[in-house]
Amino acid sequence: MKLEVMPKQRVLEAEQREEAMELSGLELWKHEKPPRICPMPSLIPPEAAGDEAALVPPLNFAMVDDGIFRSGFPETSNFRFLKSLNLRSIVYLCPEPYPETNTEFLEENGIRLHQFGIEGRKEPFVEIPDEKIREALKVVLDPRNQPLLIHCKRGKHRTGCLVGCLRKLQKWCLSSVFDEYHRFAAAKARITDQRFMELFDVSTLKHLTPSNC
């Protein structure tokens, strides 16, 4: 089979046509509008874009029941969040004086402080005052004090004991009371706390009517 050889003139003409097509394509691109680049939508909501608008809950914050919350000690960064709860009261379970900054926040927002000083000692030198827990429960279960926040230092032991006794009054089974306590205390759970909750007598508080009881 004989191969046909393209004459030199035809090769030159073909190259000239290709070059002309490339140039015409470039000329067309010069006259076209550049593609429009749309910015990606922001993934951060405008209301949370600035630090001033952020709502930061305190350490170990959780809802216990309607109008009842628990947490660790609130910092100044948590004030905006606490304000959103429309609190009437704070139940404070530490013996140390309430910090001036926190006291000013309570006064500015019409929040009443109920302090029940319970020492936060480590085992085996832990003695939980039964009477203070009872008095604190009366405050917690009074609808006139709600919404309210219960807190100690870390929101684990003293707060955990008070909430555990509340659960007994709400007729929770003991295993559920301990499960909730462990969720907050974790590796710091104390046998003495659990023994206190187990032996706590709710019979003298049955006239109180907590929600879901």
Coordinates of C-alpha atoms in Angstrom, one line a residue:
M1 CA 0.0 0.0 0.0
K2 CA 1.4 3.4 -1.1
L3 CA 1.3 6.2 1.4
E4 CA 0.3 9.6 0.2
V5 CA 2.8 12.3 1.1
M6 CA 1.2 15.8 1.7
P7 CA 2.9 18.4 -0.4
K8 CA 4.9 21.1 1.5
Q9 CA 2.5 23.8 0.4
R10 CA -0.5 22.1 1.9
V11 CA 1.3 21.5 5.2
L12 CA 2.1 25.2 5.4
E13 CA -1.6 26.2 4.6
A14 CA -2.8 23.8 7.4
E15 CA -0.5 25.3 9.9
Q16 CA -1.6 28.9 9.0
R17 CA -5.3 27.9 9.4
E18 CA -4.6 26.5 12.9
E19 CA -2.7 29.6 13.9
A20 CA -5.5 31.8 12.7
M21 CA -8.1 29.8 14.7
E22 CA -6.0 30.2 17.9
L23 CA -5.7 33.9 17.4
S24 CA -9.4 34.3 16.8
G25 CA -10.1 32.4 19.9
L26 CA -7.9 34.8 22.0
E27 CA -9.6 37.8 20.4
L28 CA -13.0 36.5 21.4
W29 CA -11.8 35.8 25.0
K30 CA -10.7 39.5 25.3
H31 CA -14.2 40.7 24.5
E32 CA -16.0 38.2 26.8
K33 CA -16.9 39.2 30.4
P34 CA -14.8 37.3 33.0
P35 CA -16.6 34.6 34.9
R36 CA -18.4 35.8 38.1
I37 CA -17.0 34.3 41.3
C38 CA -19.7 34.1 44.0
P39 CA -18.4 34.2 47.6
M40 CA -19.1 31.2 49.8
P41 CA -21.9 31.8 52.3
S42 CA -20.7 32.2 55.9
L43 CA -21.1 29.1 58.0
I44 CA -21.2 31.2 61.2
P45 CA -24.6 32.8 62.0
P46 CA -24.4 36.6 62.2
E47 CA -25.7 36.6 65.8
A48 CA -22.8 34.5 66.9
A49 CA -20.1 36.1 64.7
G50 CA -18.7 38.3 67.5
D51 CA -17.5 37.4 71.0
E52 CA -20.0 39.8 72.5
A53 CA -23.0 37.8 71.1
A54 CA -21.7 34.4 72.2
L55 CA -23.7 32.6 74.9
V56 CA -21.3 30.5 77.0
P57 CA -22.8 28.2 79.6
P58 CA -20.9 27.6 82.9
L59 CA -18.9 24.4 83.5
N60 CA -21.1 21.3 83.8
F61 CA -24.2 23.2 83.0
A62 CA -27.4 21.2 82.6
M63 CA -31.2 21.4 83.1
V64 CA -32.5 19.5 86.1
D65 CA -36.2 20.2 85.7
D66 CA -38.5 22.9 84.5
G67 CA -37.1 26.1 86.0
I68 CA -34.2 24.3 87.8
F69 CA -30.6 24.3 86.4
R70 CA -27.2 23.1 87.7
S71 CA -23.6 24.0 87.0
G72 CA -20.1 24.8 88.2
F73 CA -19.1 28.2 89.4
P74 CA -20.1 30.9 86.9
E75 CA -17.4 33.0 85.4
T76 CA -17.9 36.5 83.9
S77 CA -17.9 35.0 80.4
N78 CA -21.1 33.1 81.5
F79 CA -23.1 36.1 82.6
R80 CA -24.7 36.7 79.2
F81 CA -25.9 33.1 79.1
L82 CA -27.2 33.3 82.7
K83 CA -29.1 36.4 81.8
S84 CA -30.9 34.6 79.0
L85 CA -32.3 32.1 81.6
N86 CA -34.2 34.9 83.4
L87 CA -33.1 33.6 86.8
R88 CA -34.8 34.6 90.0
S89 CA -32.4 32.8 92.3
I90 CA -29.0 31.2 92.7
V91 CA -28.5 28.4 95.2
Y92 CA -24.8 28.6 96.2
L93 CA -23.4 25.5 98.1
C94 CA -19.9 26.8 99.0
P95 CA -18.9 28.4 102.3
E96 CA -16.7 31.1 100.7
P97 CA -18.1 34.6 100.2
Y98 CA -19.6 35.2 96.8
P99 CA -17.2 37.2 94.5
E100 CA -17.9 40.9 94.2
T101 CA -18.2 40.7 90.4
N102 CA -20.8 37.9 90.6
T103 CA -22.7 39.8 93.3
E104 CA -22.9 42.9 91.1
F105 CA -24.3 40.8 88.3
L106 CA -27.0 39.4 90.6
E107 CA -28.0 42.8 91.8
E108 CA -28.1 44.3 88.3
N109 CA -30.4 41.5 87.2
G110 CA -32.6 41.2 90.3
I111 CA -31.4 37.7 91.2
R112 CA -31.5 36.6 94.8
L113 CA -28.6 34.6 96.3
H114 CA -29.3 31.7 98.7
Q115 CA -26.1 30.4 100.2
F116 CA -25.7 27.1 102.0
G117 CA -22.1 26.7 103.0
I118 CA -21.0 23.1 102.6
E119 CA -17.3 22.3 102.9
G120 CA -15.9 20.6 99.8
R121 CA -13.4 18.3 101.5
K122 CA -12.1 15.1 100.0
E123 CA -12.7 11.6 101.3
P124 CA -12.4 10.2 103.9
F125 CA -13.0 13.5 105.7
V126 CA -16.3 14.3 104.1
E127 CA -19.3 15.2 106.2
I128 CA -22.4 16.4 104.3
P129 CA -24.7 18.4 106.5
D130 CA -28.1 16.8 106.2
E131 CA -29.9 19.9 107.5
K132 CA -28.4 22.2 104.9
I133 CA -29.4 19.9 102.1
R134 CA -33.0 20.0 103.4
E135 CA -33.0 23.7 103.7
A136 CA -31.6 24.1 100.2
L137 CA -34.2 21.7 98.8
K138 CA -37.0 23.8 100.3
V139 CA -35.6 26.8 98.4
V140 CA -35.1 24.8 95.2
L141 CA -38.7 23.5 95.2
D142 CA -40.4 26.8 96.0
P143 CA -41.9 28.0 92.7
R144 CA -41.4 31.6 93.8
N145 CA -37.6 31.1 93.5
Q146 CA -37.7 29.7 90.0
P147 CA -36.1 29.8 87.5
L148 CA -33.0 29.1 89.6
L149 CA -29.4 27.8 89.3
I150 CA -27.8 25.4 91.7
H151 CA -24.0 25.5 91.8
C152 CA -20.9 24.8 93.9
K153 CA -17.3 25.0 92.6
R154 CA -17.3 22.3 89.9
G155 CA -20.9 21.3 89.8
K156 CA -20.0 17.7 90.8
H157 CA -20.2 16.7 94.4
R158 CA -22.2 19.2 96.5
T159 CA -24.4 20.0 93.6
G160 CA -24.6 16.3 92.7
C161 CA -25.8 15.4 96.2
L162 CA -28.5 18.1 96.3
V163 CA -29.8 17.1 92.9
G164 CA -29.6 13.4 93.9
C165 CA -31.8 14.0 97.0
L166 CA -34.2 16.0 94.8
R167 CA -34.4 12.9 92.5
K168 CA -35.3 10.7 95.5
L169 CA -38.1 13.1 96.3
Q170 CA -39.2 12.8 92.7
K171 CA -39.3 9.0 93.2
W172 CA -36.4 8.1 91.0
C173 CA -34.9 4.7 91.5
L174 CA -31.5 4.7 93.2
S175 CA -29.6 3.3 90.2
S176 CA -30.9 6.2 88.1
V177 CA -29.9 8.7 90.8
F178 CA -26.3 7.3 90.9
D179 CA -26.1 7.2 87.1
E180 CA -26.9 10.9 86.9
Y181 CA -24.4 11.7 89.7
H182 CA -21.6 9.7 87.8
R183 CA -22.3 11.6 84.6
F184 CA -21.1 14.8 86.3
A185 CA -18.6 13.5 88.9
A186 CA -17.0 10.9 86.5
A187 CA -13.7 9.7 87.9
K188 CA -14.1 12.0 90.9
A189 CA -17.2 10.1 92.2
R190 CA -17.2 9.6 95.9
I191 CA -18.6 6.7 97.8
T192 CA -19.6 9.0 100.7
D193 CA -21.7 11.1 98.4
Q194 CA -23.6 8.0 97.1
R195 CA -24.0 6.7 100.7
F196 CA -25.4 10.1 101.8
M197 CA -28.0 10.1 98.9
E198 CA -29.0 6.5 99.6
L199 CA -29.6 7.1 103.3
F200 CA -31.2 10.6 102.9
D201 CA -34.7 10.5 104.3
V202 CA -37.2 12.4 102.1
S203 CA -40.2 11.6 104.3
T204 CA -40.1 15.0 106.0
L205 CA -40.2 16.8 102.6
K206 CA -43.1 14.9 101.0
H207 CA -45.3 17.9 101.5
L208 CA -43.2 19.7 98.8
T209 CA -44.4 19.2 95.3
P210 CA -41.6 19.3 92.7
S211 CA -42.6 18.9 89.1
N212 CA -42.7 15.4 87.7
C213 CA -42.9 14.0 91.2

